[in-house]
PDB file of C-alpha atoms and ligand atoms in Angstrom:
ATOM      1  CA  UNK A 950      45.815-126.171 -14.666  1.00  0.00           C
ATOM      2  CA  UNK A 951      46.662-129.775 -14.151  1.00  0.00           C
ATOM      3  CA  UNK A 952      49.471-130.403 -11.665  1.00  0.00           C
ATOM      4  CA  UNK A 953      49.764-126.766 -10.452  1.00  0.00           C
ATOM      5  CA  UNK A 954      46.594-124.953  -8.890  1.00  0.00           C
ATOM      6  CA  UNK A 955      47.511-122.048  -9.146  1.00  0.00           C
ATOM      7  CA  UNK A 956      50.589-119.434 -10.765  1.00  0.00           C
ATOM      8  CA  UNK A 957      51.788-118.300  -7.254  1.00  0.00           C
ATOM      9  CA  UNK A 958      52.420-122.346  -6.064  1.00  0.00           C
ATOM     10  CA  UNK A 959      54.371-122.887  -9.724  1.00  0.00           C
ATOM     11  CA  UNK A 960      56.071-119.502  -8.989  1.00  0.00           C
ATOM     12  CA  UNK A 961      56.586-121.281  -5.019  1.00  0.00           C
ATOM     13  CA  UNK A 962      57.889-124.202  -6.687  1.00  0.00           C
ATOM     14  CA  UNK A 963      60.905-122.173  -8.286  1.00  0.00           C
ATOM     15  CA  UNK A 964      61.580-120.582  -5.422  1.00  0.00           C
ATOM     16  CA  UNK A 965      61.562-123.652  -3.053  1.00  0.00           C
ATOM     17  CA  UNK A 966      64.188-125.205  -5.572  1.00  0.00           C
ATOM     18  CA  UNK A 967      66.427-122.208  -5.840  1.00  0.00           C
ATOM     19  CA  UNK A 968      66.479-120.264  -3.038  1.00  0.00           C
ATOM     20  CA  UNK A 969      69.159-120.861   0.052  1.00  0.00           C
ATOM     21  CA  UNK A 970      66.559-121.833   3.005  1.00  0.00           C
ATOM     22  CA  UNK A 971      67.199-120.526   6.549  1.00  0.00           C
ATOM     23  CA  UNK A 972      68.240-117.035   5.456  1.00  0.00           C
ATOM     24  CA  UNK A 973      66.492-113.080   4.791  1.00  0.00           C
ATOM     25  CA  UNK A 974      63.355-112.691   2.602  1.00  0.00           C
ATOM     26  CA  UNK A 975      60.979-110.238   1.520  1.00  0.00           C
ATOM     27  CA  UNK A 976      57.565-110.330   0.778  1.00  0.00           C
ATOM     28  CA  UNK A 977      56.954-106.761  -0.983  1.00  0.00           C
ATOM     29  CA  UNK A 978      53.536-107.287  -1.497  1.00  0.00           C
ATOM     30  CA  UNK A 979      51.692-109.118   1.157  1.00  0.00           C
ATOM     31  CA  UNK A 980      48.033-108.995   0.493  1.00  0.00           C
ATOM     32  CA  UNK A 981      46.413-112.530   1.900  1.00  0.00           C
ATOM     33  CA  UNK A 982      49.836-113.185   3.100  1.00  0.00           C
ATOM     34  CA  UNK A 983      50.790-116.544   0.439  1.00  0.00           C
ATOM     35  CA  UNK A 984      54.124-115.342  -0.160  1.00  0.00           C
ATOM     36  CA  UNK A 985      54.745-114.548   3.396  1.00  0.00           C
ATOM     37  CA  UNK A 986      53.778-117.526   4.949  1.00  0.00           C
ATOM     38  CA  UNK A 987      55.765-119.683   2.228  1.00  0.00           C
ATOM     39  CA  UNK A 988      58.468-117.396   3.085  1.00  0.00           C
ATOM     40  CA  UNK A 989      58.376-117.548   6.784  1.00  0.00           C
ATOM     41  CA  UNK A 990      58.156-121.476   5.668  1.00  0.00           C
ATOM     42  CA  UNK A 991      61.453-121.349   4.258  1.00  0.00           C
ATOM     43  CA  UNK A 992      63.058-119.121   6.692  1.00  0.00           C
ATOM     44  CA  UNK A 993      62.678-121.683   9.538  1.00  0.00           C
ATOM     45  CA  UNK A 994      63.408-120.606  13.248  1.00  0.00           C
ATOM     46  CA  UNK A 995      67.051-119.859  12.069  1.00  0.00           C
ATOM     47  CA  UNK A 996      65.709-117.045   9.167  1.00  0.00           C
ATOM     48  CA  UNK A 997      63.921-114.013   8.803  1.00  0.00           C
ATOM     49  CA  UNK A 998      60.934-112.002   6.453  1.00  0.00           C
ATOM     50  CA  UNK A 999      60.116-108.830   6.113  1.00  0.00           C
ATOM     51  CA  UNK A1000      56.763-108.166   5.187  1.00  0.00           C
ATOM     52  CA  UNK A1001      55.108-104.800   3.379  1.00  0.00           C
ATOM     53  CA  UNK A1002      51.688-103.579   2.426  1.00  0.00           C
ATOM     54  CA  UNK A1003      49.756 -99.878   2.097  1.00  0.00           C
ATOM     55  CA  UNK A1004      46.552-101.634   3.414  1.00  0.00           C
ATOM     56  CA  UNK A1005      46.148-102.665   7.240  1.00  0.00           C
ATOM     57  CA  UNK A1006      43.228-105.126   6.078  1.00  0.00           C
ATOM     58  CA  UNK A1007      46.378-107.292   4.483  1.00  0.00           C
ATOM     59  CA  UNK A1008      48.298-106.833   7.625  1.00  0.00           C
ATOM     60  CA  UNK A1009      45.411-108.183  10.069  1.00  0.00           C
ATOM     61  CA  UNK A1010      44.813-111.198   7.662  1.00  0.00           C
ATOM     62  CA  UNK A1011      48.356-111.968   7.252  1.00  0.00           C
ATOM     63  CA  UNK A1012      49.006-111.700  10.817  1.00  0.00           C
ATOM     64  CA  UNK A1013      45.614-114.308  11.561  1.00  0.00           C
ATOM     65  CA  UNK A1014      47.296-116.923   8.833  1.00  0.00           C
ATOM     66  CA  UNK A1015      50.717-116.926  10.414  1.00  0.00           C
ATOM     67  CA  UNK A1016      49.143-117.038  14.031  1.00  0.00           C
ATOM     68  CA  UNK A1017      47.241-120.104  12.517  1.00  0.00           C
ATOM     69  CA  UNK A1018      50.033-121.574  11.333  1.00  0.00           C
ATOM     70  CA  UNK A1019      52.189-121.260  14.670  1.00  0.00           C
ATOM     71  CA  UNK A1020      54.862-118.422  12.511  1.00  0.00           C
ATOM     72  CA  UNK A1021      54.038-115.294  13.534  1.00  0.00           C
ATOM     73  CA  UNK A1022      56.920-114.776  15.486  1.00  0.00           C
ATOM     74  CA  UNK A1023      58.684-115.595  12.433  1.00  0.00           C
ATOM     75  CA  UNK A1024      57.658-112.341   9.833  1.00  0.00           C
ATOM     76  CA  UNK A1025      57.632-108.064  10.808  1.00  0.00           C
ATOM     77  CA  UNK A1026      54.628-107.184   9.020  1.00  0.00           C
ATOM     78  CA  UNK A1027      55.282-103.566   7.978  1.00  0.00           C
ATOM     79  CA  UNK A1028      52.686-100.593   7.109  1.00  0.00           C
ATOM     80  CA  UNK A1029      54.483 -98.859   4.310  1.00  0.00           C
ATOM     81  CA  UNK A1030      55.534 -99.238   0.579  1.00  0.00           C
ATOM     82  CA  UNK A1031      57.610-101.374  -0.775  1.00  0.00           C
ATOM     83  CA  UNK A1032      59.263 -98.355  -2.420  1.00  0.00           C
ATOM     84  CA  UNK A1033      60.423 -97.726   0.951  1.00  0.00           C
ATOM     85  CA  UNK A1034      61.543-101.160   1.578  1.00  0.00           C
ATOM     86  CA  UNK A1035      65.408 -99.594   1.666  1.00  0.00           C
ATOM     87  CA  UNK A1036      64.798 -98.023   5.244  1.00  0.00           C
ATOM     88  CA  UNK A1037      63.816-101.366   6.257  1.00  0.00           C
ATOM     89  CA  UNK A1038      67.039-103.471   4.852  1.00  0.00           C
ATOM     90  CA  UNK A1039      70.035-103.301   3.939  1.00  0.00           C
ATOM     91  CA  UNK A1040      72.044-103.709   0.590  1.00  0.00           C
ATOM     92  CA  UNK A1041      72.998-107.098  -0.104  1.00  0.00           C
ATOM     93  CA  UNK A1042      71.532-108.445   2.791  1.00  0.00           C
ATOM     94  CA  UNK A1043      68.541-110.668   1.048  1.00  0.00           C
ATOM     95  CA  UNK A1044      67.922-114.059  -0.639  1.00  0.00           C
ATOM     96  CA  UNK A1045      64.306-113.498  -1.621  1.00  0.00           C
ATOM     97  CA  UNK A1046      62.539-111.119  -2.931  1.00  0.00           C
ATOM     98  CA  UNK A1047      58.816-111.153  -3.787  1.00  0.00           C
ATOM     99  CA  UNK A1048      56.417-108.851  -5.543  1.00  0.00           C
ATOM    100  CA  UNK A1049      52.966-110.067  -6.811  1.00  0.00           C
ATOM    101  CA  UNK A1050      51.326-106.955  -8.136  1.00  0.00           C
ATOM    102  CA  UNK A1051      47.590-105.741  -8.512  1.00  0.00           C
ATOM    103  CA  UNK A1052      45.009-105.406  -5.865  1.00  0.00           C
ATOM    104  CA  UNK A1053      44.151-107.576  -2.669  1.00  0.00           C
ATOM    105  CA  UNK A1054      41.594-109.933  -4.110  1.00  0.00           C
ATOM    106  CA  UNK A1055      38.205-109.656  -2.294  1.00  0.00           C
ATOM    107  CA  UNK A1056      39.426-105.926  -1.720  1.00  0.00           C
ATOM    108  CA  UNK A1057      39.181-102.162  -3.444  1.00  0.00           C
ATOM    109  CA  UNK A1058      40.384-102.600  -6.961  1.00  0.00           C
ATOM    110  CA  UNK A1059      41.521 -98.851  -6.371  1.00  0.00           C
ATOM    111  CA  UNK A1060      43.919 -99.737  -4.172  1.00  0.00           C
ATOM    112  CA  UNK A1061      46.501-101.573  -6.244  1.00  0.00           C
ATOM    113  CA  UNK A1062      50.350-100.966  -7.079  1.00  0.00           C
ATOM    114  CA  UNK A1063      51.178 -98.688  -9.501  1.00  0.00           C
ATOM    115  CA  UNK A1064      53.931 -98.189 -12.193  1.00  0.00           C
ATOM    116  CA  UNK A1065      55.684 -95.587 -11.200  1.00  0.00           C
ATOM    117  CA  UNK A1066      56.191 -96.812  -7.224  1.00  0.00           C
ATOM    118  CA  UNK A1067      56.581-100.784  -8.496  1.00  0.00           C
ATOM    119  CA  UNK A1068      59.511 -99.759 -10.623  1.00  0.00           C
ATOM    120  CA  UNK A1069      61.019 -97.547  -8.068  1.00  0.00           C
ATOM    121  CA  UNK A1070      60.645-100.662  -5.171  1.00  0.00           C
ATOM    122  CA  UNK A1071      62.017-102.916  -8.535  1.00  0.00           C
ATOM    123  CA  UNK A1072      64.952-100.496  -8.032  1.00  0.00           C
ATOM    124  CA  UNK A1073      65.749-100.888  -4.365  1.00  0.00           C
ATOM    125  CA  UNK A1074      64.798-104.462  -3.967  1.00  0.00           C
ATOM    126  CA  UNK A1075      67.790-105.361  -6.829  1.00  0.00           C
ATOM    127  CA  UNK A1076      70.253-103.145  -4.342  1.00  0.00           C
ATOM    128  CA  UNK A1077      68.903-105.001  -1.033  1.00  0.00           C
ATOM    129  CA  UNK A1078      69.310-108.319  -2.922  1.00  0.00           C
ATOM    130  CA  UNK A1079      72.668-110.524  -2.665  1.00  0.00           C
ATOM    131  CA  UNK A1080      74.600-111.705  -4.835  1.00  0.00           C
ATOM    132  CA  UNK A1081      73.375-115.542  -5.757  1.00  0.00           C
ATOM    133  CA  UNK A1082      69.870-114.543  -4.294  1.00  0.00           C
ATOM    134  CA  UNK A1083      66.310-114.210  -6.464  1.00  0.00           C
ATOM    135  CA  UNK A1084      63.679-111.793  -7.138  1.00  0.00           C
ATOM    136  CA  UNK A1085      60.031-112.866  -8.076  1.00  0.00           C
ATOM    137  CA  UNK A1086      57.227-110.812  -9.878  1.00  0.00           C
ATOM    138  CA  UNK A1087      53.948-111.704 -10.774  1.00  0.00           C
ATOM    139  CA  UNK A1088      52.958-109.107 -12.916  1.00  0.00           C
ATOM    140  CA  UNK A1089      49.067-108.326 -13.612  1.00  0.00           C
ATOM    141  CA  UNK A1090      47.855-106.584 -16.548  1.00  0.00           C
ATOM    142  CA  UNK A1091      44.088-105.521 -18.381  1.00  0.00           C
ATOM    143  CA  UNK A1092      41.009-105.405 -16.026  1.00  0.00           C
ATOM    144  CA  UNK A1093      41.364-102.527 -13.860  1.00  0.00           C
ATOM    145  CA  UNK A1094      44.747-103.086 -13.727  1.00  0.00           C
ATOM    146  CA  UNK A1095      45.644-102.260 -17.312  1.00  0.00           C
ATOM    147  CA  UNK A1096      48.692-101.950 -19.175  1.00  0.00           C
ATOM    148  CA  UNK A1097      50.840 -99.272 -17.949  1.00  0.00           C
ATOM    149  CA  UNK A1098      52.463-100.990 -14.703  1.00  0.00           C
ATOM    150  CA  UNK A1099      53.337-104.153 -16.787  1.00  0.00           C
ATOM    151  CA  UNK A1100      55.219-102.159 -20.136  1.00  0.00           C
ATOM    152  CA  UNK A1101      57.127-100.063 -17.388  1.00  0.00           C
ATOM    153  CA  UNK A1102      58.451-103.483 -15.391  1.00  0.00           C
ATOM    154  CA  UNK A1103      59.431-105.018 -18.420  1.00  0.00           C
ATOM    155  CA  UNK A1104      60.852-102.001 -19.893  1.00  0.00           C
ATOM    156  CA  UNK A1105      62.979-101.839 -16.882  1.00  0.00           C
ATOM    157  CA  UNK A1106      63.717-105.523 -16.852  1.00  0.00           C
ATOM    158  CA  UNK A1107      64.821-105.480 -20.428  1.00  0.00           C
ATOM    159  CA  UNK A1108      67.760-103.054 -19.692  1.00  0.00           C
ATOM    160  CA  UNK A1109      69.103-104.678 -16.640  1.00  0.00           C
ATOM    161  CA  UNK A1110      72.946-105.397 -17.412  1.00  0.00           C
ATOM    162  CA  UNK A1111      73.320-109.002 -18.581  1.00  0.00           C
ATOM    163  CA  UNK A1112      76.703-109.483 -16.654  1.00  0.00           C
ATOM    164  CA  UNK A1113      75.016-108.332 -13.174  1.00  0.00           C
ATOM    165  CA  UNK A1114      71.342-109.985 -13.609  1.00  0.00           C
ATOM    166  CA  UNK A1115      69.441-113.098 -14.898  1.00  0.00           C
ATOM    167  CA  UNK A1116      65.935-112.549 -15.936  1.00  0.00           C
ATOM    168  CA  UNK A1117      63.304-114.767 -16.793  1.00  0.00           C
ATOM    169  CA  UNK A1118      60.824-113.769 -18.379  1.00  0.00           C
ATOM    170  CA  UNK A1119      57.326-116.667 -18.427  1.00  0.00           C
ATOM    171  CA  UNK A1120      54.023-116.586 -20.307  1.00  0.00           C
ATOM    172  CA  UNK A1121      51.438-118.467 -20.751  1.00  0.00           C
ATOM    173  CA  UNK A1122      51.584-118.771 -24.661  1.00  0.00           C
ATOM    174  CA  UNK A1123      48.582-120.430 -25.159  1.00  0.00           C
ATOM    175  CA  UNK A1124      45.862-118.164 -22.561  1.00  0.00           C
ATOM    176  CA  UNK A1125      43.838-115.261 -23.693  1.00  0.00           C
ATOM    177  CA  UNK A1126      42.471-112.558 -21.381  1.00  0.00           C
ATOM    178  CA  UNK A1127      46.184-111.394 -19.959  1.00  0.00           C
ATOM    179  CA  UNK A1128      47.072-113.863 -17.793  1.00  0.00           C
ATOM    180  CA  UNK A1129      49.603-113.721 -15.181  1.00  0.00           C
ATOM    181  CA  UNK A1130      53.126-113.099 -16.381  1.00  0.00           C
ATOM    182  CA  UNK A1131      55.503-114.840 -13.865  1.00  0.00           C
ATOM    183  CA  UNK A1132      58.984-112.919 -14.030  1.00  0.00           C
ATOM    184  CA  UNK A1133      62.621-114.721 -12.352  1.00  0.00           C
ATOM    185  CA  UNK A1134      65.815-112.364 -11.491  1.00  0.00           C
ATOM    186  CA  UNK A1135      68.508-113.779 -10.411  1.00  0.00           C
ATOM    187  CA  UNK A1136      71.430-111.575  -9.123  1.00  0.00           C
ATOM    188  CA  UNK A1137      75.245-113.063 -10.221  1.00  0.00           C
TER     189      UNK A1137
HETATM  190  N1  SAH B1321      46.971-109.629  -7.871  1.00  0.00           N
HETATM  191  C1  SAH B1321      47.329-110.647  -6.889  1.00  0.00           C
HETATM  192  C2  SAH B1321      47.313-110.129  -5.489  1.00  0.00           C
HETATM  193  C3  SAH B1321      48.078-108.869  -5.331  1.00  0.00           C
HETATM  194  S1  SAH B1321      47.895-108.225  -3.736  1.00  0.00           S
HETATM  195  C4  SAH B1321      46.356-111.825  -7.021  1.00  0.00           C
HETATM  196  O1  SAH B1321      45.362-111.714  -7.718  1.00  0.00           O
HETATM  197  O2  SAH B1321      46.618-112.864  -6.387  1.00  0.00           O
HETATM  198  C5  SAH B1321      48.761-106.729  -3.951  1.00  0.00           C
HETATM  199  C6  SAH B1321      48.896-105.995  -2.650  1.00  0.00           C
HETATM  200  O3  SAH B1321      49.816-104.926  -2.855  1.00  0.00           O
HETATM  201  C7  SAH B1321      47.604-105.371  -2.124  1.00  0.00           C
HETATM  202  O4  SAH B1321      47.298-105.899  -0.871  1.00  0.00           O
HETATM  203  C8  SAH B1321      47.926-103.861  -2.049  1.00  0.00           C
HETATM  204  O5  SAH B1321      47.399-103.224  -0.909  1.00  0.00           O
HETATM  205  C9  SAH B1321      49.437-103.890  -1.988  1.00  0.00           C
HETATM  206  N2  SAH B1321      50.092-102.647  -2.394  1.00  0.00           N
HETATM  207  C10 SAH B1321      49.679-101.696  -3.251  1.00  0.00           C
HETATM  208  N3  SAH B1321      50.596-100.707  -3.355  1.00  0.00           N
HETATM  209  C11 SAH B1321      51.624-101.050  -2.539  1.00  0.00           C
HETATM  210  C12 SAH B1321      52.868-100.436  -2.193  1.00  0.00           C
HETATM  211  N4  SAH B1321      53.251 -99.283  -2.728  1.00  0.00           N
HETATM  212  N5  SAH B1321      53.661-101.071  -1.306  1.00  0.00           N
HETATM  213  C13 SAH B1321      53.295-102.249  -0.759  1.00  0.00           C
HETATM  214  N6  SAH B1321      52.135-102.883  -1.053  1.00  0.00           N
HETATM  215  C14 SAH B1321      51.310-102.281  -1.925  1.00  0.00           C
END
C-alpha cells in the first residue's frame, strides 16, 4: 500500500490533521487497542478517552499496550457496548469518535459488532459528539462479517441532515474482495 501500511494509520492520519488535540475522545471499539492508544496520544496529559469493548481479552491487551507505552493513566477502559456509550458521556461533550467494526483479529469471529447495536451506538455517538468535532468508521463487510452491518451504516449515513453533518464516504475503487470502507463525519 505504498506510503500507508495500513487503512487504520491513513484513517490516523485524518484524524491527527483534523481533530482539536488535548481534548475528549472515544474509542467505541477497542479491540488491540490502535485507536486508543493514538487517541490517548492525542489527548496528552491535559485530555481524556474513553474506551469500550464486549470482550475482556481486548481490555487486558489494551491495558498491556498503554502500560507499555507509559498512558495508561491516560484511557478508562470500559466493559460494555458502545450502544451504551451515552451512560458513559455526555451530549456534546466529545471531539473524537471512533468505531472500527468486525471482530478482534486473532479472536472468535463470532464475537463481532452487529447491525442493529452499531447503528444504535452510530446514534448516540452523533448526540455525545460536539459541534466542530469528528466521527470515524471503518466499516467491514463479506467474510464472516457479511453484508448486513455495512447496508444498515450507510443507509443511516445517507439520511443524516446535510445542514447538521458532513460525511465522507472512502473506497478503495480499484480492490476486490470488500475491502475496508473508511467513513468521515464531521458535526457543523
Ligand atoms: N475488524 C478490525 C478490528 C475490529 S475489533 C480489524 O480487522 O482491524 C472490533 C471489536 O469490537 C472487537 O474487539 C469486539 O469485541 C468489539 N465489539 C463487538 N461488539 C461490540 C459492542 N457492542 N460494543 C463494543 N465493542 C464491541
Amino acid at each position: 500500500m505504498g506510503e500507508i501500511e495500513s487503512i487504520t494509520e491513513w484513517c490516523h492520519e485524518v484524524i491527527k490533521s483534523q481533530a482539536q488535540a488535548g481534548g475528549f475522545y472515544i474509542d467505541a471499539t477497542m479491540g488491540k487497542g490502535n485507536d486508543t492508544l493514538m487517541l490517548c496520544r492525542l489527548a496528552g496529559n491535559a485530555g481524556r478517552v474513553l474506551a469500550f469493548d464486549i470482550q475482556e481479552e481486548a481490555l487486558r491487551i489494551t491495558e498491556e499496550r498503554l502500560k507499555e507505552q507509559g498512558m495508561s493513566h491516560l484511557a478508562e477502559l470500559i466493559l460494555d457496548g458502545h450502544e451504551h456509550m451515552d451512560r458513559y458521556a455526555g451530549a456534546e461533550s466529545a471531539d473524537v469518535i471512533c468505531f472500527n467494526f468486525g471482530y478482534l483479529p486473532g479472536g472468535d469471529h463470532d464475537i463481532a459488532t452487529s447491525a442493529a447495536t452499531s447503528a444504535e451506538a452510530i446514534k448516540k455517538g452523533l448526540k455525545i459528539l460536539k459541534s466542530g468535532g469528528m466521527m470515524n468508521l471503518c466499516i467491514y463487510s463479506g467474510g464472516d462479517t457479511g453484508f448486513e452491518e455495512k447496508e444498515r451504516i450507510l443507509e443511516f449515513l445517507r439520511k443524516l441532515p446535510a445542514r447538521e453533518y458532513t460525511v465522507i464516504v472512502n473506497e478503495y475503487y480499484n480492490r476486490e474482495n470488500h475491502p475496508p470502507m473508511p467513513v468521515f463525519v464531521f458535526k457543523h
